[in-house]
Amino acid sequence: MQTRKFTQTFLGGLIRNNPTFVLVLGTCPTIAMTTSLFQAFAMGVATTFVLIFSNLFVSLLRNLIPDKVRIPCYIVIISTFVIIVQMVMQRFLPDLYSTMQAFIALIVVNCIILARAESFASCNRPLLSMADGLSMGLGFTCALSLIGIVREFFAGGSFAGMQIPGFPAMGGAGASAFGFIVFGCMMALFNFLVAKVEERRKAAQPLPLAAQAAEVTK
């Protein structure tokens, strides 16, 4: 039972509860940080780190944090790990950090992190909470990366910074409006594919004995 719950938790953020395409959380960085694949991936990794460790500490301290001040306490915990991310990026990736500085700081109030702290980590054990943070972070990173690939391709005619020969850049494709269009189209495609897979999975499952008996008597 524990293994099944762990598996469901880990896969949840990738597919059924994908924070970007299903829950539609963290829309601001989804649009602002997906003008290129590298930037989108970096934002996803930073958010994943904060998700994992904020979930861990919220879970560890869940019985010690009073209900009346739980949100301020969650923000303090999240802020600590955001500061760690900022320090690491400033030290090792200063150029990238200069372009992402404002949005890295806004991870503190990212609704994905606050939502998981409140709805999951505060009610579950540390290991399961870390799995949830990793799952949500990977789902967020994959979604941002996919959007970043499409936007970079159309806006700059490139992939991960490498120019694609013969493909010209399209004016206006890097604007926020185009980002919303890509986001909406990919969300619709993602949910369509998930629904189709779910339909096939249900169709492949054997009918219960009572249902089989009813089919025979028809």
XYZ file of N, CA, C and O in Angstrom:
872
model
N 0.829 -1.209 0.000
C 0.000 0.000 0.000
C 0.864 1.261 0.000
O 0.598 2.219 -0.714
N 1.922 1.269 0.826
C 2.802 2.430 0.891
C 3.524 2.646 -0.438
O 3.699 3.777 -0.895
N 3.957 1.530 -1.058
C 4.643 1.633 -2.351
C 3.708 2.195 -3.410
O 4.105 3.035 -4.223
N 2.464 1.757 -3.401
C 1.478 2.248 -4.372
C 1.231 3.743 -4.167
O 1.151 4.505 -5.145
N 1.095 4.164 -2.919
C 0.866 5.578 -2.644
C 2.062 6.415 -3.068
O 1.909 7.517 -3.616
N 3.262 5.920 -2.829
C 4.479 6.627 -3.231
C 4.526 6.768 -4.755
O 4.849 7.846 -5.276
N 4.194 5.694 -5.470
C 4.203 5.724 -6.937
C 3.163 6.712 -7.465
O 3.437 7.500 -8.384
N 1.961 6.676 -6.897
C 0.906 7.598 -7.313
C 1.306 9.044 -7.058
O 1.041 9.931 -7.879
N 1.953 9.278 -5.929
C 2.399 10.631 -5.594
C 3.461 11.105 -6.569
O 3.417 12.244 -7.068
N 4.417 10.223 -6.867
C 5.517 10.608 -7.752
C 5.025 10.883 -9.168
O 5.489 11.809 -9.833
N 4.088 10.069 -9.648
C 3.590 10.246 -11.011
C 2.534 11.344 -11.125
O 2.280 11.853 -12.218
N 1.943 11.706 -9.994
C 0.849 12.676 -10.016
C 1.235 14.019 -10.603
O 0.521 14.574 -11.442
N 2.365 14.566 -10.181
C 2.778 15.878 -10.659
C 3.210 15.892 -12.106
O 3.190 16.937 -12.761
N 3.584 14.726 -12.619
C 4.004 14.640 -14.016
C 2.816 14.596 -14.973
O 2.879 15.171 -16.060
N 1.745 13.929 -14.552
C 0.638 13.712 -15.487
C -0.689 14.237 -14.927
O -1.149 15.313 -15.308
N -1.303 13.491 -14.036
C -2.673 13.805 -13.615
C -2.797 15.146 -12.895
O -3.829 15.818 -13.024
N -1.801 15.515 -12.126
C -1.835 16.788 -11.404
C -0.708 17.712 -11.848
O -0.139 18.442 -11.040
N -0.386 17.660 -13.130
C 0.680 18.532 -13.633
C 0.369 19.971 -13.257
O -0.719 20.477 -13.579
N 1.287 20.650 -12.559
C 0.969 21.992 -12.045
C 0.713 23.032 -13.127
O -0.018 24.000 -12.892
N 1.281 22.845 -14.310
C 1.129 23.831 -15.385
C -0.051 23.524 -16.282
O -0.905 24.387 -16.516
N -0.132 22.295 -16.784
C -1.136 21.964 -17.789
C -2.466 21.497 -17.212
O -3.477 21.510 -17.912
N -2.488 21.054 -15.956
C -3.727 20.560 -15.349
C -4.226 21.503 -14.256
O -5.368 21.966 -14.289
N -3.361 21.807 -13.290
C -3.760 22.670 -12.180
C -3.666 24.154 -12.525
O -4.234 24.998 -11.828
N -2.943 24.467 -13.579
C -2.749 25.849 -14.065
C -2.235 26.750 -12.936
O -2.804 27.800 -12.644
N -1.152 26.324 -12.304
C -0.498 27.106 -11.259
C 0.829 27.654 -11.789
O 1.426 27.096 -12.700
N 1.292 28.741 -11.213
C 2.576 29.316 -11.616
C 2.562 29.870 -13.028
O 3.540 29.756 -13.761
N 1.450 30.513 -13.399
C 1.315 31.023 -14.769
C 2.297 32.147 -15.072
O 2.784 32.259 -16.209
N 2.598 32.968 -14.080
C 3.507 34.109 -14.304
C 4.883 33.662 -14.798
O 5.329 34.096 -15.871
N 5.604 32.779 -14.078
C 6.894 32.305 -14.613
C 6.741 31.463 -15.873
O 7.651 31.409 -16.699
N 5.582 30.828 -16.033
C 5.357 30.021 -17.233
C 5.417 30.893 -18.486
O 5.962 30.483 -19.513
N 4.882 32.079 -18.418
C 4.906 32.987 -19.571
C 6.219 33.774 -19.626
O 6.838 33.909 -20.679
N 6.677 34.266 -18.486
C 7.838 35.166 -18.468
C 9.163 34.452 -18.700
O 10.091 35.030 -19.277
N 9.273 33.196 -18.258
C 10.558 32.507 -18.287
C 10.671 31.437 -19.360
O 11.519 30.554 -19.267
N 9.821 31.495 -20.378
C 9.866 30.454 -21.412
C 10.214 31.023 -22.785
O 9.839 30.441 -23.811
N 10.926 32.121 -22.828
C 11.339 32.666 -24.121
C 12.479 31.860 -24.728
O 12.761 31.979 -25.915
N 13.140 31.045 -23.900
C 14.183 30.150 -24.403
C 14.190 28.879 -23.572
O 13.757 28.878 -22.406
N 14.680 27.805 -24.155
C 14.719 26.513 -23.465
C 15.617 26.573 -22.234
O 15.258 26.074 -21.168
N 16.783 27.178 -22.359
C 17.737 27.205 -21.246
C 17.165 27.951 -20.047
O 17.268 27.507 -18.909
N 16.535 29.081 -20.325
C 15.947 29.873 -19.247
C 14.783 29.130 -18.586
O 14.647 29.126 -17.357
N 13.949 28.490 -19.410
C 12.814 27.740 -18.877
C 13.285 26.574 -18.010
O 12.745 26.330 -16.919
N 14.308 25.859 -18.483
C 14.832 24.717 -17.732
C 15.443 25.172 -16.405
O 15.224 24.538 -15.366
N 16.179 26.276 -16.431
C 16.801 26.796 -15.204
C 15.737 27.193 -14.179
O 15.884 26.925 -12.981
N 14.661 27.807 -14.649
C 13.577 28.198 -13.745
C 12.920 26.962 -13.143
O 12.606 26.931 -11.946
N 12.741 25.926 -13.960
C 12.143 24.694 -13.464
C 13.000 23.998 -12.428
O 12.500 23.528 -11.403
N 14.311 23.952 -12.667
C 15.226 23.309 -11.720
C 15.262 24.065 -10.399
O 15.233 23.466 -9.315
N 15.305 25.394 -10.476
C 15.310 26.209 -9.254
C 14.037 25.985 -8.445
O 14.080 25.824 -7.214
N 12.912 25.949 -9.126
C 11.633 25.735 -8.443
C 11.551 24.325 -7.850
O 11.026 24.134 -6.751
N 12.091 23.345 -8.566
C 12.093 21.963 -8.071
C 12.892 21.840 -6.779
O 12.457 21.178 -5.822
N 14.054 22.481 -6.749
C 14.877 22.455 -5.536
C 14.108 23.022 -4.347
O 14.075 22.428 -3.253
N 13.480 24.167 -4.558
C 12.727 24.806 -3.469
C 11.537 23.939 -3.066
O 11.240 23.801 -1.876
N 10.861 23.345 -4.036
C 9.710 22.478 -3.734
C 10.105 21.292 -2.862
O 9.442 20.994 -1.863
N 11.177 20.615 -3.232
C 11.595 19.413 -2.504
C 11.920 19.743 -1.048
O 11.413 19.085 -0.124
N 12.745 20.759 -0.839
C 13.221 21.021 0.519
C 12.218 21.807 1.368
O 12.182 21.635 2.593
N 11.393 22.625 0.749
C 10.340 23.282 1.525
C 9.296 22.254 1.956
O 8.818 22.288 3.103
N 8.961 21.314 1.063
C 8.052 20.240 1.450
C 8.623 19.401 2.591
O 7.912 19.029 3.528
N 9.917 19.112 2.508
C 10.565 18.321 3.548
C 10.452 18.997 4.913
O 10.033 18.370 5.900
N 10.795 20.279 4.977
C 10.814 20.960 6.278
C 9.415 21.284 6.782
O 9.184 21.282 7.998
N 8.486 21.560 5.876
C 7.102 21.748 6.319
C 6.571 20.453 6.925
O 5.896 20.461 7.955
N 6.910 19.323 6.296
C 6.477 18.030 6.824
C 7.117 17.728 8.178
O 6.446 17.259 9.102
N 8.410 17.996 8.298
C 9.108 17.739 9.559
C 8.561 18.591 10.701
O 8.515 18.150 11.854
N 8.136 19.811 10.381
C 7.690 20.749 11.419
C 6.172 20.870 11.504
O 5.664 21.737 12.223
N 5.453 19.995 10.796
C 3.998 20.153 10.689
C 3.286 20.084 12.031
O 2.236 20.718 12.217
N 3.816 19.319 12.973
C 3.176 19.204 14.284
C 3.622 20.294 15.258
O 3.091 20.384 16.374
N 4.589 21.106 14.851
C 5.096 22.173 15.718
C 4.620 23.556 15.301
O 4.682 24.493 16.096
N 4.158 23.684 14.056
C 3.723 24.991 13.548
C 2.267 25.226 13.937
O 1.383 24.451 13.554
N 1.964 26.299 14.675
C 0.566 26.594 15.035
C -0.254 26.930 13.788
O 0.244 27.538 12.847
N -1.511 26.531 13.780
C -2.374 26.758 12.619
C -2.499 28.234 12.260
O -2.563 28.594 11.079
N -2.532 29.099 13.265
C -2.762 30.518 13.010
C -1.614 31.193 12.265
O -1.813 32.221 11.627
N -0.429 30.628 12.349
C 0.731 31.266 11.695
C 1.388 30.334 10.683
O 2.546 30.523 10.332
N 0.634 29.362 10.192
C 1.249 28.375 9.317
C 1.714 28.992 7.990
O 2.803 28.663 7.506
N 0.924 29.890 7.392
C 1.314 30.488 6.116
C 2.577 31.333 6.258
O 3.522 31.178 5.456
N 2.671 32.228 7.272
C 3.936 32.960 7.455
C 5.124 32.021 7.689
O 6.228 32.281 7.183
N 4.899 30.929 8.422
C 5.985 29.969 8.659
C 6.401 29.288 7.362
O 7.593 29.091 7.109
N 5.428 28.936 6.530
C 5.753 28.331 5.237
C 6.580 29.289 4.383
O 7.543 28.873 3.719
N 6.219 30.563 4.402
C 6.942 31.555 3.591
C 8.377 31.718 4.081
O 9.309 31.862 3.275
N 8.572 31.659 5.393
C 9.930 31.747 5.939
C 10.763 30.549 5.471
O 11.923 30.688 5.066
N 10.177 29.361 5.534
C 10.883 28.150 5.080
C 11.216 28.245 3.600
O 12.350 27.990 3.175
N 10.220 28.622 2.796
C 10.437 28.734 1.351
C 11.487 29.793 1.039
O 12.362 29.585 0.187
N 11.428 30.919 1.743
C 12.386 32.010 1.515
C 13.819 31.558 1.753
O 14.740 31.976 1.045
N 14.005 30.714 2.740
C 15.351 30.225 3.052
C 15.956 29.505 1.858
O 17.121 29.738 1.493
N 15.180 28.661 1.227
C 15.709 27.897 0.093
C 15.796 28.733 -1.183
O 16.653 28.479 -2.033
N 14.939 29.727 -1.302
C 15.067 30.654 -2.431
C 16.369 31.442 -2.314
O 17.072 31.657 -3.308
N 16.728 31.851 -1.104
C 17.994 32.571 -0.884
C 19.185 31.680 -1.249
O 20.158 32.144 -1.855
N 19.091 30.394 -0.915
C 20.162 29.457 -1.282
C 20.299 29.387 -2.803
O 21.411 29.422 -3.349
N 19.171 29.292 -3.508
C 19.190 29.266 -4.972
C 19.821 30.543 -5.517
O 20.655 30.502 -6.439
N 19.448 31.686 -4.961
C 19.995 32.965 -5.417
C 21.509 33.015 -5.225
O 22.248 33.458 -6.117
N 21.977 32.568 -4.074
C 23.412 32.594 -3.788
C 24.198 31.688 -4.741
O 25.257 32.063 -5.237
N 23.649 30.495 -5.008
C 24.321 29.550 -5.917
C 24.370 30.112 -7.330
O 25.407 30.058 -8.010
N 23.249 30.672 -7.783
C 23.204 31.210 -9.142
C 24.115 32.433 -9.293
O 24.781 32.601 -10.321
N 24.134 33.286 -8.284
C 25.018 34.451 -8.332
C 26.483 34.042 -8.408
O 27.288 34.690 -9.077
N 26.810 32.939 -7.739
C 28.200 32.494 -7.687
C 28.613 31.777 -8.966
O 29.701 32.019 -9.492
N 27.752 30.888 -9.476
C 28.153 30.022 -10.584
C 27.529 30.393 -11.932
O 28.079 30.045 -12.974
N 26.368 31.072 -11.914
C 25.691 31.437 -13.166
C 25.284 32.916 -13.130
O 24.086 33.243 -13.217
N 26.235 33.818 -13.015
C 25.885 35.234 -12.847
C 25.131 35.833 -14.030
O 24.218 36.650 -13.839
N 25.483 35.446 -15.247
C 24.799 35.991 -16.424
C 23.345 35.545 -16.468
O 22.443 36.349 -16.759
N 23.113 34.265 -16.206
C 21.747 33.755 -16.180
C 20.961 34.393 -15.041
O 19.789 34.769 -15.220
N 21.586 34.526 -13.894
C 20.903 35.105 -12.740
C 20.479 36.547 -13.014
O 19.398 36.978 -12.576
N 21.289 37.295 -13.745
C 20.959 38.697 -14.028
C 19.689 38.816 -14.863
O 18.966 39.818 -14.757
N 19.395 37.821 -15.686
C 18.183 37.864 -16.504
C 16.968 37.287 -15.784
O 15.828 37.532 -16.194
N 17.207 36.520 -14.722
C 16.113 35.847 -14.025
C 15.910 36.351 -12.606
O 15.036 35.848 -11.893
N 16.675 37.325 -12.185
C 16.740 37.740 -10.777
C 15.373 37.995 -10.165
O 15.056 37.481 -9.089
N 14.537 38.791 -10.836
C 13.237 39.145 -10.262
C 12.347 37.920 -10.099
O 11.655 37.773 -9.079
N 12.375 37.004 -11.059
C 11.482 35.849 -11.010
C 12.002 34.761 -10.077
O 11.204 33.980 -9.547
N 13.307 34.713 -9.865
C 13.840 33.802 -8.852
C 13.345 34.225 -7.472
O 12.913 33.401 -6.649
N 13.368 35.524 -7.218
C 12.878 36.033 -5.931
C 11.387 35.741 -5.744
O 10.934 35.470 -4.629
N 10.636 35.773 -6.835
C 9.191 35.541 -6.746
C 8.822 34.076 -6.534
O 7.644 33.764 -6.355
N 9.811 33.175 -6.546
C 9.529 31.776 -6.215
C 8.935 31.683 -4.809
O 8.149 30.780 -4.506
N 9.284 32.638 -3.955
C 8.775 32.654 -2.573
C 7.256 32.593 -2.545
O 6.662 31.920 -1.693
N 6.613 33.305 -3.462
C 5.150 33.352 -3.460
C 4.565 32.548 -4.621
O 3.408 32.755 -4.996
N 5.355 31.656 -5.192
C 4.840 30.807 -6.261
C 3.725 29.924 -5.703
O 3.924 29.197 -4.729
N 2.554 29.988 -6.329
C 1.396 29.281 -5.771
C 1.555 27.762 -5.812
O 0.895 27.057 -5.047
N 2.431 27.257 -6.678
C 2.676 25.810 -6.677
C 3.282 25.392 -5.338
O 2.853 24.426 -4.702
N 4.289 26.136 -4.897
C 5.014 25.768 -3.669
C 4.134 25.942 -2.447
O 4.069 25.067 -1.571
N 3.429 27.072 -2.371
C 2.538 27.292 -1.229
C 1.408 26.269 -1.202
O 1.030 25.783 -0.133
N 0.882 25.930 -2.383
C -0.219 24.964 -2.446
C 0.220 23.590 -1.974
O -0.498 22.909 -1.235
N 1.412 23.147 -2.381
C 1.884 21.821 -1.965
C 2.237 21.798 -0.488
O 2.030 20.788 0.195
N 2.773 22.901 0.014
C 3.078 22.971 1.442
C 1.804 22.869 2.273
O 1.748 22.142 3.281
N 0.760 23.576 1.829
C -0.490 23.619 2.578
C -1.308 22.342 2.421
O -1.828 21.809 3.402
N -1.423 21.853 1.192
C -2.339 20.737 0.944
C -1.699 19.363 1.071
O -2.402 18.372 1.273
N -0.373 19.272 0.958
C 0.256 17.942 0.979
C 1.291 17.797 2.091
O 1.175 16.936 2.947
N 2.319 18.634 2.080
C 3.424 18.456 3.030
C 2.974 18.592 4.479
O 3.519 17.932 5.367
N 1.983 19.444 4.736
C 1.514 19.635 6.107
C 0.687 18.463 6.614
O 0.319 18.424 7.794
N 0.387 17.496 5.719
C -0.464 16.357 6.097
C 0.225 15.006 5.912
O -0.382 13.972 6.215
N 1.463 15.009 5.394
C 2.115 13.744 5.066
C 3.534 13.677 5.626
O 4.106 14.684 6.036
N 4.086 12.475 5.593
C 5.427 12.240 6.127
C 6.505 12.825 5.219
O 6.259 13.065 4.032
N 7.704 13.025 5.764
C 8.775 13.695 5.004
C 9.127 13.056 3.665
O 9.246 13.762 2.654
N 9.306 11.722 3.630
C 9.719 11.082 2.385
C 8.663 11.246 1.302
O 8.980 11.552 0.148
N 7.414 11.069 1.670
C 6.325 11.220 0.705
C 6.206 12.681 0.263
O 5.916 12.959 -0.910
N 6.440 13.584 1.174
C 6.387 15.015 0.845
C 7.503 15.403 -0.116
O 7.302 16.215 -1.029
N 8.690 14.834 0.078
C 9.786 15.089 -0.855
C 9.466 14.523 -2.245
O 9.772 15.153 -3.269
N 8.840 13.343 -2.276
C 8.446 12.750 -3.558
C 7.432 13.631 -4.269
O 7.496 13.820 -5.492
N 6.517 14.206 -3.507
C 5.532 15.113 -4.086
C 6.212 16.371 -4.644
O 5.883 16.828 -5.738
N 7.171 16.907 -3.883
C 7.901 18.080 -4.352
C 8.686 17.797 -5.616
O 8.691 18.606 -6.558
N 9.344 16.639 -5.660
C 10.100 16.256 -6.853
C 9.165 16.061 -8.045
O 9.458 16.516 -9.158
N 8.034 15.392 -7.811
C 7.071 15.146 -8.883
C 6.528 16.454 -9.452
O 6.501 16.657 -10.673
N 6.093 17.351 -8.573
C 5.562 18.645 -9.018
C 6.637 19.458 -9.724
O 6.381 20.120 -10.741
N 7.855 19.397 -9.193
C 8.952 20.144 -9.802
C 9.300 19.636 -11.187
O 9.523 20.423 -12.120
N 9.328 18.306 -11.345
C 9.618 17.730 -12.654
C 8.501 18.042 -13.647
O 8.768 18.335 -14.819
N 7.262 17.976 -13.175
C 6.138 18.321 -14.045
C 6.206 19.762 -14.503
O 5.959 20.079 -15.677
N 6.557 20.648 -13.580
C 6.694 22.073 -13.895
C 7.857 22.303 -14.859
O 7.738 23.045 -15.836
N 8.977 21.640 -14.597
C 10.161 21.793 -15.455
C 9.898 21.292 -16.865
O 10.266 21.954 -17.854
N 9.263 20.142 -16.982
C 8.956 19.588 -18.309
C 8.009 20.506 -19.082
O 8.206 20.740 -20.282
N 6.997 21.019 -18.387
C 6.038 21.906 -19.048
C 6.717 23.188 -19.531
O 6.532 23.615 -20.681
N 7.513 23.810 -18.674
C 8.222 25.028 -19.062
C 9.192 24.774 -20.207
O 9.305 25.592 -21.135
N 9.872 23.641 -20.151
C 10.844 23.315 -21.199
C 10.163 23.119 -22.548
O 10.661 23.590 -23.585
N 9.023 22.448 -22.562
C 8.290 22.241 -23.810
C 7.832 23.567 -24.403
O 7.966 23.809 -25.615
N 7.300 24.424 -23.544
C 6.858 25.743 -24.015
C 8.060 26.553 -24.485
O 8.006 27.250 -25.506
N 9.172 26.447 -23.750
C 10.386 27.165 -24.123
C 10.933 26.731 -25.472
O 11.407 27.559 -26.262
N 10.861 25.431 -25.776
C 11.327 24.921 -27.069
C 10.527 25.546 -28.208
O 11.084 26.027 -29.200
N 9.201 25.548 -28.054
C 8.336 26.085 -29.114
C 8.547 27.584 -29.286
O 8.691 28.079 -30.421
N 8.583 28.322 -28.178
C 8.728 29.778 -28.277
C 10.092 30.168 -28.833
O 10.192 31.094 -29.649
N 11.142 29.490 -28.401
C 12.476 29.797 -28.921
C 12.570 29.470 -30.409
O 13.187 30.214 -31.187
N 11.944 28.369 -30.810
C 11.983 27.958 -32.220
C 11.337 29.019 -33.110
O 11.897 29.434 -34.133
N 10.157 29.489 -32.719
C 9.453 30.463 -33.546
C 10.031 31.873 -33.424
O 10.070 32.628 -34.408
N 10.471 32.236 -32.214
C 10.957 33.603 -32.001
C 12.366 33.815 -32.529
O 12.680 34.881 -33.077
N 13.224 32.811 -32.375
C 14.620 32.986 -32.766
C 15.126 32.042 -33.815
O 16.280 32.128 -34.245
N 14.270 31.100 -34.235
C 14.717 30.111 -35.207
C 15.862 29.269 -34.688
O 16.785 28.920 -35.426
N 15.802 28.932 -33.387
C 16.902 28.201 -32.762
C 16.372 27.168 -31.783
O 15.196 27.180 -31.413
N 17.282 26.285 -31.364
C 16.970 25.282 -30.348
C 18.100 25.264 -29.339
O 19.251 24.999 -29.686
N 17.765 25.562 -28.076
C 18.767 25.615 -26.996
C 19.939 26.521 -27.370
O 21.091 26.220 -27.072
N 19.642 27.630 -28.022
C 20.673 28.595 -28.375
C 21.386 28.319 -29.684
O 22.165 29.156 -30.159
N 21.121 27.161 -30.294
C 21.773 26.808 -31.557
C 20.863 27.169 -32.728
O 19.715 26.718 -32.780
N 21.364 27.967 -33.628
C 20.575 28.441 -34.758
C 20.254 27.295 -35.719
O 21.107 26.461 -36.024
N 19.004 27.258 -36.172
C 18.569 26.256 -37.141
C 18.684 26.850 -38.536
O 18.022 27.848 -38.839
N 19.525 26.288 -39.386
C 19.738 26.868 -40.724
C 18.451 26.924 -41.546
O 17.658 25.982 -41.553
N 18.235 28.070 -42.170
C 17.102 28.207 -43.074
C 15.787 28.540 -42.421
O 14.769 28.658 -43.096
N 15.776 28.694 -41.084
C 14.520 29.042 -40.416
C 14.622 30.459 -39.868
O 15.353 30.703 -38.903
N 13.912 31.409 -40.445
C 14.008 32.802 -39.994
C 13.215 33.040 -38.714
O 12.227 32.354 -38.447
N 13.669 34.008 -37.952
C 12.936 34.387 -36.742
C 11.634 35.087 -37.133
O 11.567 35.788 -38.131
N 10.596 34.868 -36.332
C 9.298 35.476 -36.596
C 9.081 36.643 -35.645
O 9.124 36.477 -34.415
N 8.888 37.817 -36.181
C 8.679 38.998 -35.355
C 7.432 38.870 -34.498
O 6.371 38.470 -34.980
N 7.546 39.193 -33.246
C 6.414 39.131 -32.326
C 6.220 37.787 -31.661
O 5.418 37.657 -30.733
N 6.957 36.765 -32.098
C 6.773 35.430 -31.517
C 7.317 35.341 -30.096
O 6.966 34.425 -29.353
N 8.198 36.280 -29.736
C 8.734 36.264 -28.379
C 7.906 37.048 -27.385
O 8.222 37.094 -26.195
N 6.821 37.666 -27.850
C 5.979 38.482 -26.972
C 5.134 37.607 -26.049
O 4.895 36.422 -26.316
N 4.652 38.230 -24.969
C 3.836 37.499 -23.986
C 2.558 36.957 -24.607
O 2.091 35.868 -24.243
N 1.970 37.710 -25.530
C 0.723 37.262 -26.168
C 0.926 35.933 -26.885
O 0.098 35.022 -26.784
N 2.047 35.809 -27.593
C 2.346 34.550 -28.278
C 2.604 33.450 -27.253
O 2.238 32.289 -27.466
N 3.217 33.820 -26.131
C 3.446 32.851 -25.064
C 2.144 32.271 -24.533
O 2.045 31.062 -24.288
N 1.125 33.116 -24.367
C -0.179 32.634 -23.911
C -0.808 31.700 -24.941
O -1.463 30.712 -24.586
N -0.621 32.023 -26.235
C -1.171 31.167 -27.289
C -0.523 29.783 -27.246
O -1.207 28.751 -27.299
N 0.805 29.754 -27.137
C 1.525 28.477 -27.060
C 1.106 27.711 -25.810
O 0.860 26.492 -25.861
N 1.019 28.406 -24.693
C 0.622 27.799 -23.430
C -0.752 27.152 -23.555
O -0.967 25.988 -23.175
N -1.727 27.889 -24.110
C -3.078 27.372 -24.254
C -3.146 26.168 -25.178
O -3.830 25.174 -24.882
N -2.431 26.232 -26.307
C -2.441 25.120 -27.267
C -1.813 23.862 -26.664
O -2.334 22.749 -26.834
N -0.698 24.035 -25.945
C -0.028 22.877 -25.361
C -0.838 22.305 -24.197
O -0.855 21.084 -23.984
N -1.537 23.162 -23.466
C -2.405 22.675 -22.393
C -3.545 21.830 -22.967
O -3.849 20.746 -22.451
N -4.147 22.325 -24.057
C -5.237 21.579 -24.694
C -4.738 20.243 -25.225
O -5.397 19.201 -25.056
N -3.570 20.240 -25.869
C -3.009 19.001 -26.411
C -2.672 18.017 -25.303
O -2.968 16.821 -25.413
N -2.073 18.497 -24.226
C -1.701 17.639 -23.098
C -2.933 16.966 -22.505
O -2.958 15.747 -22.301
N -3.972 17.747 -22.233
C -5.174 17.193 -21.612
C -5.918 16.259 -22.564
O -6.516 15.266 -22.117
N -5.870 16.546 -23.873
C -6.485 15.660 -24.854
C -5.787 14.296 -24.860
O -6.442 13.246 -24.845
N -4.442 14.317 -24.867
C -3.687 13.065 -24.889
C -3.884 12.268 -23.605
O -4.042 11.042 -23.645
N -3.890 12.949 -22.466
C -4.100 12.262 -21.186
C -5.484 11.623 -21.144
O -5.651 10.487 -20.686
N -6.496 12.345 -21.648
C -7.859 11.803 -21.666
C -7.953 10.574 -22.563
O -8.617 9.585 -22.217
N -7.281 10.602 -23.702
C -7.301 9.462 -24.611
C -6.617 8.244 -23.993
O -7.110 7.113 -24.108
N -5.484 8.474 -23.353
C -4.772 7.374 -22.699
C -5.627 6.780 -21.585
O -5.700 5.560 -21.403
N -6.311 7.644 -20.830
C -7.171 7.179 -19.737
C -8.343 6.355 -20.275
O -8.727 5.336 -19.694
N -8.905 6.788 -21.402
C -9.993 6.038 -22.028
C -9.537 4.644 -22.453
O -10.240 3.651 -22.245
N -8.368 4.571 -23.060
C -7.840 3.269 -23.503
C -7.532 2.368 -22.314
O -7.739 1.156 -22.365
N -7.012 2.980 -21.239
C -6.693 2.184 -20.049
C -7.957 1.586 -19.447
O -7.982 0.415 -19.062
N -9.019 2.392 -19.379
C -10.282 1.893 -18.824
C -10.896 0.834 -19.720
O -11.483 -0.144 -19.240
N -10.790 1.015 -21.038
C -11.352 0.049 -21.977
C -10.631 -1.294 -21.904
O -11.223 -2.347 -22.152
N -9.326 -1.248 -21.557
C -8.535 -2.480 -21.495
C -8.739 -3.247 -20.199
O -8.391 -4.429 -20.108
N -9.321 -2.589 -19.186
C -9.532 -3.255 -17.901
C -10.670 -4.263 -18.015
O -11.694 -3.988 -18.649
N -10.535 -5.443 -17.380
C -11.628 -6.432 -17.414
C -12.841 -5.944 -16.634
O -12.709 -5.227 -15.632
N -14.020 -6.292 -17.102
C -15.241 -5.895 -16.418
C -15.383 -6.659 -15.104
O -14.938 -7.809 -14.990
N -16.008 -6.050 -14.074
C -16.302 -6.793 -12.840
C -17.210 -7.967 -13.147
O -17.921 -8.010 -14.170
N -17.208 -8.967 -12.251
C -18.004 -10.190 -12.475
C -19.480 -9.887 -12.656
O -20.142 -10.494 -13.507
N -19.993 -8.942 -11.907
C -21.426 -8.604 -12.021
C -21.728 -8.015 -13.385
O -22.740 -8.341 -14.020
N -20.816 -7.168 -13.874
C -21.012 -6.562 -15.184
C -20.893 -7.614 -16.292
O -21.630 -7.588 -17.280
N -19.964 -8.576 -16.117
C -19.810 -9.645 -17.100
C -21.075 -10.500 -17.173
O -21.527 -10.898 -18.254
N -21.639 -10.776 -16.014
C -22.861 -11.573 -15.978
C -24.015 -10.847 -16.668
O -24.813 -11.440 -17.383
N -24.074 -9.525 -16.462
C -25.127 -8.730 -17.110
C -24.964 -8.735 -18.615
O -25.942 -8.793 -19.359
N -23.705 -8.707 -19.083
C -23.452 -8.722 -20.522
C -23.884 -10.054 -21.131
O -24.392 -10.127 -22.240
N -23.642 -11.154 -20.385
C -23.992 -12.487 -20.890
C -25.503 -12.652 -21.010
O -26.023 -13.262 -21.956
N -26.259 -12.109 -20.065
C -27.710 -12.268 -20.054
C -28.433 -11.395 -21.080
O -29.610 -11.558 -21.316
N -27.709 -10.437 -21.687
C -28.350 -9.554 -22.679
C -28.666 -10.325 -23.970
O -27.924 -11.185 -24.383
